[in-house]
Short mmCIF file of C-alpha atoms (C1' of nucleotides) in Angstrom, two decimals:
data_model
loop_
_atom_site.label_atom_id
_atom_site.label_comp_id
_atom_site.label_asym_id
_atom_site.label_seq_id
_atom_site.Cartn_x
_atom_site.Cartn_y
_atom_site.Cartn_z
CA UNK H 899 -26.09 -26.41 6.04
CA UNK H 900 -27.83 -27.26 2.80
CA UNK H 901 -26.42 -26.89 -0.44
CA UNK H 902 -27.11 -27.90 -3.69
CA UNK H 903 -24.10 -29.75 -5.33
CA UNK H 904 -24.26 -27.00 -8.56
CA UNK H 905 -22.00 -25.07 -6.24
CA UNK H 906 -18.63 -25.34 -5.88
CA UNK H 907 -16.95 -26.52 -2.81
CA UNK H 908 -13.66 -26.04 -2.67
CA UNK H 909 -10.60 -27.47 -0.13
CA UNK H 910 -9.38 -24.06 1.69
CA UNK H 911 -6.30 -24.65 2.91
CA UNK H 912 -3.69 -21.93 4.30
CA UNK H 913 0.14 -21.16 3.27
CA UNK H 914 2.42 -18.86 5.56
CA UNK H 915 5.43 -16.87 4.03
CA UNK H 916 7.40 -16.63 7.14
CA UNK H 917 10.04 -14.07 6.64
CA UNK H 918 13.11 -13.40 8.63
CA UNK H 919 16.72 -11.54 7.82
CA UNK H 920 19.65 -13.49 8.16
CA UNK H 921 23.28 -12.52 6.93
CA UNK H 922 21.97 -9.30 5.05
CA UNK H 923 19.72 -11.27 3.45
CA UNK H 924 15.57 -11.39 3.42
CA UNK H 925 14.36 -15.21 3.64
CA UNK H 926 11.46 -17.50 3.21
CA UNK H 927 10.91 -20.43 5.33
CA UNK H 928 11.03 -23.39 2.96
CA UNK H 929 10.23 -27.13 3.77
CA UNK H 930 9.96 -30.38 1.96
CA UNK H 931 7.05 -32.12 1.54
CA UNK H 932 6.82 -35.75 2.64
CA UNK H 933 2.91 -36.44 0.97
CA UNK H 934 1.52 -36.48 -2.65
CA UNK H 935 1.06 -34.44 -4.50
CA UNK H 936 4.71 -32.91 -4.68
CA UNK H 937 6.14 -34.96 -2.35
CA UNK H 938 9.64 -34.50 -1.97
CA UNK H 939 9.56 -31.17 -3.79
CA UNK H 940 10.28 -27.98 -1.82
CA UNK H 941 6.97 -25.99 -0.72
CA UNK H 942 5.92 -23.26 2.14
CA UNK H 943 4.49 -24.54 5.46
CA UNK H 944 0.92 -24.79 5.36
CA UNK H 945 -1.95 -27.40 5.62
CA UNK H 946 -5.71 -27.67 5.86
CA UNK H 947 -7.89 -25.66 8.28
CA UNK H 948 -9.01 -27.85 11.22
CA UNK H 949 -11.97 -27.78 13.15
CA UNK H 950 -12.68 -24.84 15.73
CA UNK H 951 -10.07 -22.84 13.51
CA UNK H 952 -9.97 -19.83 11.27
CA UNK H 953 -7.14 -18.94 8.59
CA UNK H 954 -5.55 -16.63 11.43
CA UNK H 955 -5.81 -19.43 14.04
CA UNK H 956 -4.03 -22.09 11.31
CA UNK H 957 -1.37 -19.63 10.50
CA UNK H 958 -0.79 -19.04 14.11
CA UNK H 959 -0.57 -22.61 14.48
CA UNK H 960 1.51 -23.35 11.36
CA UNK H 961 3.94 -20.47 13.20
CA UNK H 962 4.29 -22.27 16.52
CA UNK H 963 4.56 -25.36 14.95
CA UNK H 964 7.02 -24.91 11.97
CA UNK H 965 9.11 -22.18 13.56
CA UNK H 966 8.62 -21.95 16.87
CA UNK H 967 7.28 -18.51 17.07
CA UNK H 968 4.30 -16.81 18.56
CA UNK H 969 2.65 -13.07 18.73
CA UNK H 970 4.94 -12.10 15.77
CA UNK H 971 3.51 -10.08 12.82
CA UNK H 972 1.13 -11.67 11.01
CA UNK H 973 -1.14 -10.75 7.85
CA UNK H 974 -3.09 -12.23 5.41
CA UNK H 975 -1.88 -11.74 2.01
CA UNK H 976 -4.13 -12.41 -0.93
CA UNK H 977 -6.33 -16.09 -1.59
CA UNK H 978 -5.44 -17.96 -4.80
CA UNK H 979 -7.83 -20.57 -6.47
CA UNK H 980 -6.32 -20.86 -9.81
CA UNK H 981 -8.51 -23.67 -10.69
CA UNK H 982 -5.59 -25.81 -11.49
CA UNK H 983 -3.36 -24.82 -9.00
CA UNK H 984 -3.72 -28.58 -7.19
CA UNK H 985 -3.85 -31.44 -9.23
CA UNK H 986 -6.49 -32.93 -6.25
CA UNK H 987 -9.15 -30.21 -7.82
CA UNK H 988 -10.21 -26.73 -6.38
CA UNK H 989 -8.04 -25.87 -3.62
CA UNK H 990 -8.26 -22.11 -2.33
CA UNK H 991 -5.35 -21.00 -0.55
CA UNK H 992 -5.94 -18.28 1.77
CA UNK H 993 -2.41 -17.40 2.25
CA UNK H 994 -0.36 -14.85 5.17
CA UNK H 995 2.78 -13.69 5.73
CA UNK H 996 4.68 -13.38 9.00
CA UNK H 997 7.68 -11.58 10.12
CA UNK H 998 10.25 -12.45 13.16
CA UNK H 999 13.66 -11.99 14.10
CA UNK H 1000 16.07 -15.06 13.02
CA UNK H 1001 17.40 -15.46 16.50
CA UNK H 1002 14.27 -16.05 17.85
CA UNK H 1003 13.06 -18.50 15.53
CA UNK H 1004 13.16 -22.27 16.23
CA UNK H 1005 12.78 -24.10 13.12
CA UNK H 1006 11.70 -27.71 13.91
CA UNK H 1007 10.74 -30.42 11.56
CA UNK H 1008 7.46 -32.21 11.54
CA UNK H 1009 5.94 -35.43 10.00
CA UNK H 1010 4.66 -34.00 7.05
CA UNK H 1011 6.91 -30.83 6.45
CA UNK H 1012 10.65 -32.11 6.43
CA UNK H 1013 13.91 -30.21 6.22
CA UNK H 1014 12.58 -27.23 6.83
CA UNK H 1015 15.58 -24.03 6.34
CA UNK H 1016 15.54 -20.47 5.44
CA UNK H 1017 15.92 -19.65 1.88
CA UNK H 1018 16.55 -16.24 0.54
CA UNK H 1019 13.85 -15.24 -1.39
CA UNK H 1020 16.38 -13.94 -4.46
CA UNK H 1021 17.21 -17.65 -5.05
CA UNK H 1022 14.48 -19.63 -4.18
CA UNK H 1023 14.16 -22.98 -6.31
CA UNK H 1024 11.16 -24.62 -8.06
CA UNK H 1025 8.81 -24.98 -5.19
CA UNK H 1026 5.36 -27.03 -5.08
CA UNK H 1027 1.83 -25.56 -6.22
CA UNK H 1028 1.86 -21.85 -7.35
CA UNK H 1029 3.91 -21.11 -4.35
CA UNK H 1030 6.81 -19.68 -5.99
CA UNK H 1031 4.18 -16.84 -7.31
CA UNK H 1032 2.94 -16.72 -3.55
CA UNK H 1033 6.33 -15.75 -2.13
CA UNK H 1034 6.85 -13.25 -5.08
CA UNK H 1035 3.57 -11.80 -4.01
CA UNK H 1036 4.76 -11.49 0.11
CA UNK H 1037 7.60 -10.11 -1.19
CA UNK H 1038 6.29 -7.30 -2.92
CA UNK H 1039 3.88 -6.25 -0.34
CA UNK H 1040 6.34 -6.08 2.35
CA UNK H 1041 8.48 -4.18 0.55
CA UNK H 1042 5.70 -1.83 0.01
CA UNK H 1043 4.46 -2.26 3.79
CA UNK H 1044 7.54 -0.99 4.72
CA UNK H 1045 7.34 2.16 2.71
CA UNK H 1046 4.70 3.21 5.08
CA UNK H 1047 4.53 1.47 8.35
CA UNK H 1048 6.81 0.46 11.29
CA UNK H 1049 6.90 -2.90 10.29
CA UNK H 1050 10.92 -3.60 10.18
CA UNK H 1051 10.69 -4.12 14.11
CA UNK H 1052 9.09 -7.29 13.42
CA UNK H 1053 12.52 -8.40 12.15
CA UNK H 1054 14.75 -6.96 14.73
CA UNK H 1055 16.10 -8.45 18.01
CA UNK H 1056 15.06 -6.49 21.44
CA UNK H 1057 17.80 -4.19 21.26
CA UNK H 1058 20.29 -3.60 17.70
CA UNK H 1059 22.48 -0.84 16.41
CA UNK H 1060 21.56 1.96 13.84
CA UNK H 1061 23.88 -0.48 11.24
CA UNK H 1062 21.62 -3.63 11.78
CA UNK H 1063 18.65 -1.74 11.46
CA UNK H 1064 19.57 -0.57 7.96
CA UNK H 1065 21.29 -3.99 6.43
CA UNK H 1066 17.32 -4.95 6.85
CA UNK H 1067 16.02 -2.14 5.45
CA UNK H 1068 18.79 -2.48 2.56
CA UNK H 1069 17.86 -6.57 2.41
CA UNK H 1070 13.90 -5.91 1.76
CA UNK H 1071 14.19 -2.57 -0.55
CA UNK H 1072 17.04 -4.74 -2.22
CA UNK H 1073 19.51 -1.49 -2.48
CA UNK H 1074 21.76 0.38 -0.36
CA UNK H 1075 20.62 3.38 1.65
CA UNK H 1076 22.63 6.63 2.59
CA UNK H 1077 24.08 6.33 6.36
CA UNK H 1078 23.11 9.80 7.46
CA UNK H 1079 19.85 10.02 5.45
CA UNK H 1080 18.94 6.81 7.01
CA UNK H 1081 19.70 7.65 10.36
CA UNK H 1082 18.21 11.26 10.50
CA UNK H 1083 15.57 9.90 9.24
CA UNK H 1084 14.85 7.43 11.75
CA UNK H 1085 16.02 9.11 14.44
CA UNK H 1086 13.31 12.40 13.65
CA UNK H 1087 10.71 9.42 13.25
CA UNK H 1088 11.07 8.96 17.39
CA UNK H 1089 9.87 4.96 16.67
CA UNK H 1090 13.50 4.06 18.67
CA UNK H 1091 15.58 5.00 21.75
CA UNK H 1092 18.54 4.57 23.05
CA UNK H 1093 19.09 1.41 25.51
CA UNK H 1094 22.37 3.39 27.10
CA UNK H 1095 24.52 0.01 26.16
CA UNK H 1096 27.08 -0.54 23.49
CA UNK H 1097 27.67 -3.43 21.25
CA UNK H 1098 30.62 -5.08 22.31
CA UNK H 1099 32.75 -7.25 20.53
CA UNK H 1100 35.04 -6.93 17.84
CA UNK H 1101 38.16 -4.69 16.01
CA UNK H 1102 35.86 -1.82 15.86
CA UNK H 1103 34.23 0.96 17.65
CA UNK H 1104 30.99 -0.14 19.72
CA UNK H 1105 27.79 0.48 18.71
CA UNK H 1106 24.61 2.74 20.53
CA UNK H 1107 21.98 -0.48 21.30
CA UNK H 1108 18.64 1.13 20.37
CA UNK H 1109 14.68 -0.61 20.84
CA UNK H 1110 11.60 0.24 19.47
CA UNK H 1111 9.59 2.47 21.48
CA UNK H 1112 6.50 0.11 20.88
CA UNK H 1113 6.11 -2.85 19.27
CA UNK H 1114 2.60 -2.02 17.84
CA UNK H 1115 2.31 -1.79 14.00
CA UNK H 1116 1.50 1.79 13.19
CA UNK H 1117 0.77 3.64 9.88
CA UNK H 1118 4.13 6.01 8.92
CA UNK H 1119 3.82 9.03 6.66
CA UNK H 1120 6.94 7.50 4.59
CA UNK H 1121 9.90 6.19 5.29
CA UNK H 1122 12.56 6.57 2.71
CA UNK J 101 -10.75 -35.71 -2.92
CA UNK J 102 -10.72 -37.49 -0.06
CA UNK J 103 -9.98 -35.46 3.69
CA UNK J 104 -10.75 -36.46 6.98
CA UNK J 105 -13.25 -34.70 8.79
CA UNK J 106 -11.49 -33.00 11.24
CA UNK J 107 -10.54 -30.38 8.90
CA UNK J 108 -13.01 -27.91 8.68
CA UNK J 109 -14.97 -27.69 5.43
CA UNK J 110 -15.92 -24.28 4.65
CA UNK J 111 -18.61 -22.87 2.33
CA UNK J 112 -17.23 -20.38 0.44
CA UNK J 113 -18.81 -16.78 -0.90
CA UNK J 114 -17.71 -14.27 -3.05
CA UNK J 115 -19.38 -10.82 -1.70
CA UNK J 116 -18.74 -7.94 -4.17
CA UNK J 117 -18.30 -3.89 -3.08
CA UNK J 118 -19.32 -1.95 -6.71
CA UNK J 119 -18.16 1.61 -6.16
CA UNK J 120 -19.12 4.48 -8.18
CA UNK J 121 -19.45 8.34 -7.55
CA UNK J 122 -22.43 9.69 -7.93
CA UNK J 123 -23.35 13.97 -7.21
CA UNK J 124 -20.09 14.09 -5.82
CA UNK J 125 -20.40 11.47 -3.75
CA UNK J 126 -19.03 7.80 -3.17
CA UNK J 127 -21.48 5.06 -3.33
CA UNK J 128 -21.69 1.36 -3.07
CA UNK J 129 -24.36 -1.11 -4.77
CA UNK J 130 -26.69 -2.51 -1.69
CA UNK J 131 -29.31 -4.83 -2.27
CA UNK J 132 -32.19 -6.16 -0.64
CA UNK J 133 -32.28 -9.85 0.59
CA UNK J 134 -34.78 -12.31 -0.66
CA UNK J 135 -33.99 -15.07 1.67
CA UNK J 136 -32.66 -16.07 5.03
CA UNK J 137 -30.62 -15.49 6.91
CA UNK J 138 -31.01 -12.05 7.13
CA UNK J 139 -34.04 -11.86 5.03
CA UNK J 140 -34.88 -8.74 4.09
CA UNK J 141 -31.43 -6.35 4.71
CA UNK J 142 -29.66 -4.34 3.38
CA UNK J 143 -26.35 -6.58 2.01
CA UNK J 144 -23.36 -6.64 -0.74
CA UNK J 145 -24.17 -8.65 -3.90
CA UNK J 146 -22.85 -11.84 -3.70
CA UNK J 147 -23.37 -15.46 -3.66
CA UNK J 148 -21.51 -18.58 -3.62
CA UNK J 149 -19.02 -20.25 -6.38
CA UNK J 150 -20.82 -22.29 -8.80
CA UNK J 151 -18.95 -25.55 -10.14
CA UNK J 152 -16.27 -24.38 -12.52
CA UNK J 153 -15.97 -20.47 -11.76
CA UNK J 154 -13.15 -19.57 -9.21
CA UNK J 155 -13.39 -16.39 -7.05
CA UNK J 156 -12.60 -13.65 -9.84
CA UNK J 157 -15.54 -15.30 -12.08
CA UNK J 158 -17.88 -15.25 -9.45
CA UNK J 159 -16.94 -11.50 -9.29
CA UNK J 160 -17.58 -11.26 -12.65
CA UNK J 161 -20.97 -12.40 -12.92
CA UNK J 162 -22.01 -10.86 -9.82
CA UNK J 163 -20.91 -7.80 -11.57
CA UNK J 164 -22.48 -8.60 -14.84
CA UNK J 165 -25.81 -9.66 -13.18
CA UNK J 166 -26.13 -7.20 -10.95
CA UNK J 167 -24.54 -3.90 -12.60
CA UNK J 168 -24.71 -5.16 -15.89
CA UNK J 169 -21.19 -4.09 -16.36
CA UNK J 170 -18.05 -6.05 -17.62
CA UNK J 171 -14.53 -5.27 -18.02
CA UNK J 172 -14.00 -3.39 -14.92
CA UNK J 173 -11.69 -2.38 -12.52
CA UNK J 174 -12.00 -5.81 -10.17
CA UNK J 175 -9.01 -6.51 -7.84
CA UNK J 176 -9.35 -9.35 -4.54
CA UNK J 177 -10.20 -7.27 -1.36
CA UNK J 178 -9.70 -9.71 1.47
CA UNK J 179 -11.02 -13.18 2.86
CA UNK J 180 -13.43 -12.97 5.28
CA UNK J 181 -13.29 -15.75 7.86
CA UNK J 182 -14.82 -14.59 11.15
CA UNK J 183 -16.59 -17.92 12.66
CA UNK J 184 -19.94 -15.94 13.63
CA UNK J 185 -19.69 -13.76 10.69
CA UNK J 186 -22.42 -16.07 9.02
CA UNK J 187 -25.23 -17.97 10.98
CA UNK J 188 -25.28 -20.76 9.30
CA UNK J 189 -21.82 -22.09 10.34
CA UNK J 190 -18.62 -21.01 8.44
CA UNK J 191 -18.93 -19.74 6.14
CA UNK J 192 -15.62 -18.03 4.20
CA UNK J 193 -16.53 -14.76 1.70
CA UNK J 194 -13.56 -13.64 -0.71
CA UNK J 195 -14.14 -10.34 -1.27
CA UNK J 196 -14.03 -8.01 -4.21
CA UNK J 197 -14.05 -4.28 -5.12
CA UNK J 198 -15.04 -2.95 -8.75
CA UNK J 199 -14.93 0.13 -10.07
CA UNK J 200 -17.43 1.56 -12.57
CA UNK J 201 -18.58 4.99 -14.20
CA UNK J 202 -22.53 5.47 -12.96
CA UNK J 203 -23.58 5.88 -16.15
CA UNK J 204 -22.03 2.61 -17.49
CA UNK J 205 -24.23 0.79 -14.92
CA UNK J 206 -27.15 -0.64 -15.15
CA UNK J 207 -28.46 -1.60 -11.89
CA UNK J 208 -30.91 -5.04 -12.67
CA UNK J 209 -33.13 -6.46 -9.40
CA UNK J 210 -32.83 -10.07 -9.57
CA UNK J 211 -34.98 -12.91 -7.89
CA UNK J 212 -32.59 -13.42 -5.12
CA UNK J 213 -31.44 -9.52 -4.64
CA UNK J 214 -34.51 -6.88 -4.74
CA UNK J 215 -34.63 -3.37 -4.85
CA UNK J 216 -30.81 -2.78 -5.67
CA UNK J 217 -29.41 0.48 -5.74
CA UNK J 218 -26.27 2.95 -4.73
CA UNK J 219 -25.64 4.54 -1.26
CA UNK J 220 -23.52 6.76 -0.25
CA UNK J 221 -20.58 5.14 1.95
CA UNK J 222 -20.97 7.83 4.62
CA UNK J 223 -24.51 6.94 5.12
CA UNK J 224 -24.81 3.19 4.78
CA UNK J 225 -27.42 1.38 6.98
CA UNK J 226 -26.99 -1.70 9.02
CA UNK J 227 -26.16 -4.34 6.83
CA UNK J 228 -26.35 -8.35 6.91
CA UNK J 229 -23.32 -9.98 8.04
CA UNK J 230 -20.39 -8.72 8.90
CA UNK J 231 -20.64 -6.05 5.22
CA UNK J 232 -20.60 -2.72 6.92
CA UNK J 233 -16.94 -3.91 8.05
CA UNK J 234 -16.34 -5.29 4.37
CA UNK J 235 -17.20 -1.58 2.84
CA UNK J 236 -15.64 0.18 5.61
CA UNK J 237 -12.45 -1.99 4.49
CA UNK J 238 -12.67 -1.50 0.68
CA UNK J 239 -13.40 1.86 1.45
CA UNK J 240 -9.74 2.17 3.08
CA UNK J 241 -8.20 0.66 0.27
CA UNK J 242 -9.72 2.55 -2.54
CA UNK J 243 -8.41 5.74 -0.52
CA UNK J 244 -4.85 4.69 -0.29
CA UNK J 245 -4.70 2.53 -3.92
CA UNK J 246 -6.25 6.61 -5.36
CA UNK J 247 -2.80 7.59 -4.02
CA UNK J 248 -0.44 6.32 -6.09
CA UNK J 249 -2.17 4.26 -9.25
CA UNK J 250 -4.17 5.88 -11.84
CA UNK J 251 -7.16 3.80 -10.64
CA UNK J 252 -9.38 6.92 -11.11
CA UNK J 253 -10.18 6.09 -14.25
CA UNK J 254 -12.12 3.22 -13.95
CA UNK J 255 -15.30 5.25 -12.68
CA UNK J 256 -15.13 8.35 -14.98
CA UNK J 257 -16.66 7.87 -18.40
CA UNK J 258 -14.44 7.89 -21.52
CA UNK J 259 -14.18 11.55 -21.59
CA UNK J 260 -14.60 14.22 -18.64
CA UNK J 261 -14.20 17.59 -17.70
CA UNK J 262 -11.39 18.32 -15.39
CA UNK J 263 -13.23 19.57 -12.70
CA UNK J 264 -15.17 16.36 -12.54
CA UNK J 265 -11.79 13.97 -12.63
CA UNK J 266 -11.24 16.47 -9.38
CA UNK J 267 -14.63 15.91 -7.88
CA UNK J 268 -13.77 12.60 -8.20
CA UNK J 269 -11.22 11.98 -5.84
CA UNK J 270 -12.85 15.05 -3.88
CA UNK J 271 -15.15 12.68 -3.45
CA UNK J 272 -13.36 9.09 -2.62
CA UNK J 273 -10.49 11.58 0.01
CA UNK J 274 -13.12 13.19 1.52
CA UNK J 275 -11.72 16.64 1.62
CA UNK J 276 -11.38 19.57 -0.68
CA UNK J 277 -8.16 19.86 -2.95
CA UNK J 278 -6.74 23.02 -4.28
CA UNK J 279 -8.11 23.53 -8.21
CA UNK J 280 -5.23 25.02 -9.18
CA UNK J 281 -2.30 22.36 -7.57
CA UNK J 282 -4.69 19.41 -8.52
CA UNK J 283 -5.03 20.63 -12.52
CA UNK J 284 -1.07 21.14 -12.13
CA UNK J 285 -0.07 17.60 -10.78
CA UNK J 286 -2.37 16.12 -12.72
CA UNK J 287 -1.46 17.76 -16.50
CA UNK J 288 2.81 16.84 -15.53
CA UNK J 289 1.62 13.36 -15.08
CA UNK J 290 0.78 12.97 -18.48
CA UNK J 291 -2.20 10.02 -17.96
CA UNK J 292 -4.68 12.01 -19.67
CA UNK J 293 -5.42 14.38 -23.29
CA UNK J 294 -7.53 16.71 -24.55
CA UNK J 295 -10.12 15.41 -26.71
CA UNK J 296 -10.09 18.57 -28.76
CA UNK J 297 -13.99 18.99 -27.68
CA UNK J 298 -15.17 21.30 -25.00
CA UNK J 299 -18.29 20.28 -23.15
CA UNK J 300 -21.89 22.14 -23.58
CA UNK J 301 -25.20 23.47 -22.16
CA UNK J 302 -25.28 25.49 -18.97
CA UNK J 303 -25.22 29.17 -18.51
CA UNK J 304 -21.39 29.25 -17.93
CA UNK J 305 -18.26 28.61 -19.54
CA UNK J 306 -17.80 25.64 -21.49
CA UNK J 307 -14.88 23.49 -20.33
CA UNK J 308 -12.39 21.18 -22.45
CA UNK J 309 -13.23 17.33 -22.38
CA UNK J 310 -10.02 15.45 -21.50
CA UNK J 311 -9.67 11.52 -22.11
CA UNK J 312 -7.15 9.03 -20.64
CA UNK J 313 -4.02 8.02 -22.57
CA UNK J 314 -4.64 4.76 -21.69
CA UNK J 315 -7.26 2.86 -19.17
CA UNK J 316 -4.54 0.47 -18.30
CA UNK J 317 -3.76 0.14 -14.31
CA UNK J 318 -0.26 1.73 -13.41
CA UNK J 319 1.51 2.24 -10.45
CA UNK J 320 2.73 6.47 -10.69
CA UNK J 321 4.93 8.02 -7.52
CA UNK J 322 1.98 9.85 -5.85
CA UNK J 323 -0.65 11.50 -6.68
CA UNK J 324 -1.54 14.57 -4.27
"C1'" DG W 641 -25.69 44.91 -21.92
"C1'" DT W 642 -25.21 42.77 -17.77
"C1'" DA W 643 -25.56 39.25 -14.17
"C1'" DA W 644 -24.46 34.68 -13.13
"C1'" DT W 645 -21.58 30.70 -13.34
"C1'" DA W 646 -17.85 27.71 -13.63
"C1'" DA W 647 -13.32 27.47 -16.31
"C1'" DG W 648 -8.91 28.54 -16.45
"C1'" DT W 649 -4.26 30.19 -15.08
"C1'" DG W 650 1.23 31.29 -12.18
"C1'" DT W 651 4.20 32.31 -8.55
"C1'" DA W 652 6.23 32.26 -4.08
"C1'" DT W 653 6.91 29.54 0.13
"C1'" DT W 654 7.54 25.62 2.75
"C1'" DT W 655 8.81 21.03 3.34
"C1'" DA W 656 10.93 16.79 2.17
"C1'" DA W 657 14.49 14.09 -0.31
"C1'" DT W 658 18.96 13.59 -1.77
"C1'" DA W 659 23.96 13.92 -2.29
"C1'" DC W 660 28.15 13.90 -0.23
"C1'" DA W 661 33.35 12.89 3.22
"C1'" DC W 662 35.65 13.18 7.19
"C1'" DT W 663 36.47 12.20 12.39
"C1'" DT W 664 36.07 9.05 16.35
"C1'" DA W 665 36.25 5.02 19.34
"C1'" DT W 666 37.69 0.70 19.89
"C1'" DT W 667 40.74 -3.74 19.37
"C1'" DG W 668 44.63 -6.44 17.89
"C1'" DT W 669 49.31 -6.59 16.52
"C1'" DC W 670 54.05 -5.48 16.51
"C1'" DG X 285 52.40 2.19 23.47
"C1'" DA X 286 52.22 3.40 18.58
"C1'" DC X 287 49.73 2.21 14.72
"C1'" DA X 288 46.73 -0.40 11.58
"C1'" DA X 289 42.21 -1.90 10.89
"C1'" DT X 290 37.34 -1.48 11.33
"C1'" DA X 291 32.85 0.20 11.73
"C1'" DA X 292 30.44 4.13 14.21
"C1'" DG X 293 29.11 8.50 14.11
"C1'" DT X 294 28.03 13.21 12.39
"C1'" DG X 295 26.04 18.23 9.19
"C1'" DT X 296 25.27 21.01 5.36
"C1'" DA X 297 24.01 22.37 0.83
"C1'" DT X 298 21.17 21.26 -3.19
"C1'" DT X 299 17.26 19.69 -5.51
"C1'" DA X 300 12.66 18.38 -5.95
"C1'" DA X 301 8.03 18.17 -4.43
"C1'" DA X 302 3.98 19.95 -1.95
"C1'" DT X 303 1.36 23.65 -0.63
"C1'" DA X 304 -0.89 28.19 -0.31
"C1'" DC X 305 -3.14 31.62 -2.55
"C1'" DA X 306 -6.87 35.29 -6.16
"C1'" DC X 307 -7.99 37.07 -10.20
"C1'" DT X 308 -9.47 36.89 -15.33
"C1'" DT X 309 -12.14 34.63 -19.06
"C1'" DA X 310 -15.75 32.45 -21.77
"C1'" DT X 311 -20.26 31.42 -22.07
"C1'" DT X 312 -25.57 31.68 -21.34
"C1'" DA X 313 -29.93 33.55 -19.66
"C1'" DC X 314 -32.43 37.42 -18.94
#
DNA sequence: GTAATAAGTGTATTTAATACACTTATTGTC
DNA sequence: GACAATAAGTGTATTAAATACACTTATTAC
């Protein structure tokens, strides 16, 4: 294709905020980069677009690559091209964010993206690019995505207890929730059953093991 | 910059949806296309990035050009990747959606986009590309955003009756809403004030003009 | 004066959200 | 085997928000 040089051409590259809840906590998949610019500094997993790919394809690779995971919620977020952004020149970022449970998440280190580890998102440290404001931004909408949607089975395990199910709610929405209000609520939603097991384990009375019904996303009048 | 060419290099558009309401209904700028591909159709303003705009300048221009409007309501839509979506090869749009009062506008044909004007979102033809899907998604989004921001006020002019405020999002919901609850709801939430005028001409009763507070974006609870 | 038109106004009902505290099942310890 | 510790489980009353619904008023044209 043609193109006079008056027109911009830009790098596009894609960034993936790959969330998961561990120890009450919601995290962002950090690694550290081993290239200029920023090398050494901390940074989300991301990289150029290859050949025969599209954003989705890229963050689906960046997924299976960084952490292991694949068919797990994934949506693209917003594209940033502050025109400064990179210190290489314009570089869009056509950024997503993905969602899976921690225990079935395999982080695994590559050439260029070292030391890779969940950090939660209410301490994150300087990181690379504008990528702390990217996180900020995945944040935001998935706290607002979960207003309205199903999408909190993304971060749950096959089967979990009523308890579980609301430590993520109460890590994302960042405050605690009422038991009973939580749990009538849910339960009148019909989005979960009953397995029939119990949580075992532990000083404590065992738990009802519930699923999701489906594991499609699906639009929610509200949720809480 | 130098990159290795098995990354894919991308053109990149910006490809702009311009909604206003219009006789009660909710339009969208289409114009006609001077060159290939798809010479001829029916297609969103747009264009590529020149050398030193980014995305939201490109919007800008494209807005000022073609609508000869400036300062307002422009937010990112989505990035538009699909390989096919563009014969040439890929080509990547970021998309926009503005908001502007119809009489504000001033629709200009221009060498590249002919016979510009609004249609109704209901009743849109085939367009070039993949922009029926583009509208069909802004169209989603201005429904939902209407819901809980005071984004309304971006496409009435500076003052309005209150019937037309509820013709408004009569208009953008697509169903009816009760004059009495809407007048209610909308008086508690305080966004707007009587100018002290009353509007004129017509063989019924004049109504009071009502202004916004402020034509700042805000997030509110909900709206109806 | 009256016909036509849209403006304007209030209450009752239904539904959803919130606040709130005790009992139960289990395990480990003495 | 009693009891201490722990988290699981459960219902009702109150408050707030959303909805449903119909007549009167101000103006203009004839």
């Amino acid at each position: 294709m043609t193109k006079p040089t008056r027109f911009l051409d830009p790098t596009v590259t894609v960034d993936v905020v790959i969330f998961t809840v561990e120890d009450g906590a919601l995290k962002a998949l950090i690694i550290k980069r081993a290239r200029e610019p920023f090398q050494g500094s901390p940074a989300l997993p991301g990289g150029f677009i290859r050949r025969g790919e599209t954003s989705v394809t890229a963050a689906e690779r960046i997924l299976a690559d960084k952490a292991g995971v694949k068919d797990v919620y994934l949506e693209q977020l917003y594209t940033f091209d502050e025109p400064h952004r990179d210190p290489r020149g314009p570089v869009f970022s056509v950024t997503y964010f993905a969602l899976a449970p921690r225990d079935e998440i395999r982080i695994a280190e590559t050439a260029e993206t070292q030391k890779p580890r969940f950090s939660p998102v209410s301490a994150l440290p300087k990181l690379a690019f504008d990528h702390n404001n990217i996180i900020g931004y995945a944040v935001e909408r998935l706290r607002s995505k979960l207003e309205y949607t199903n999408a909190a089975y993304s971060l749950l395990p096959k089967s979990f207890t009523l308890t579980e199910l609301q430590k993520i709610y109460e890590a994302i929405v960042n405050r605690d929730l009422d038991k009973r209000n939580f749990r009538k609520k849910f339960k009148e939603l019909g989005l979960i059953e009953p397995t029939g097991s119990k949580s075992k384990g532990g000083r404590r009375r065992p738990a009802e093991l519930y699923r999701f019904k489906s594991r499609k996303p699906r639009m929610l009048k509200k949720f809480f």
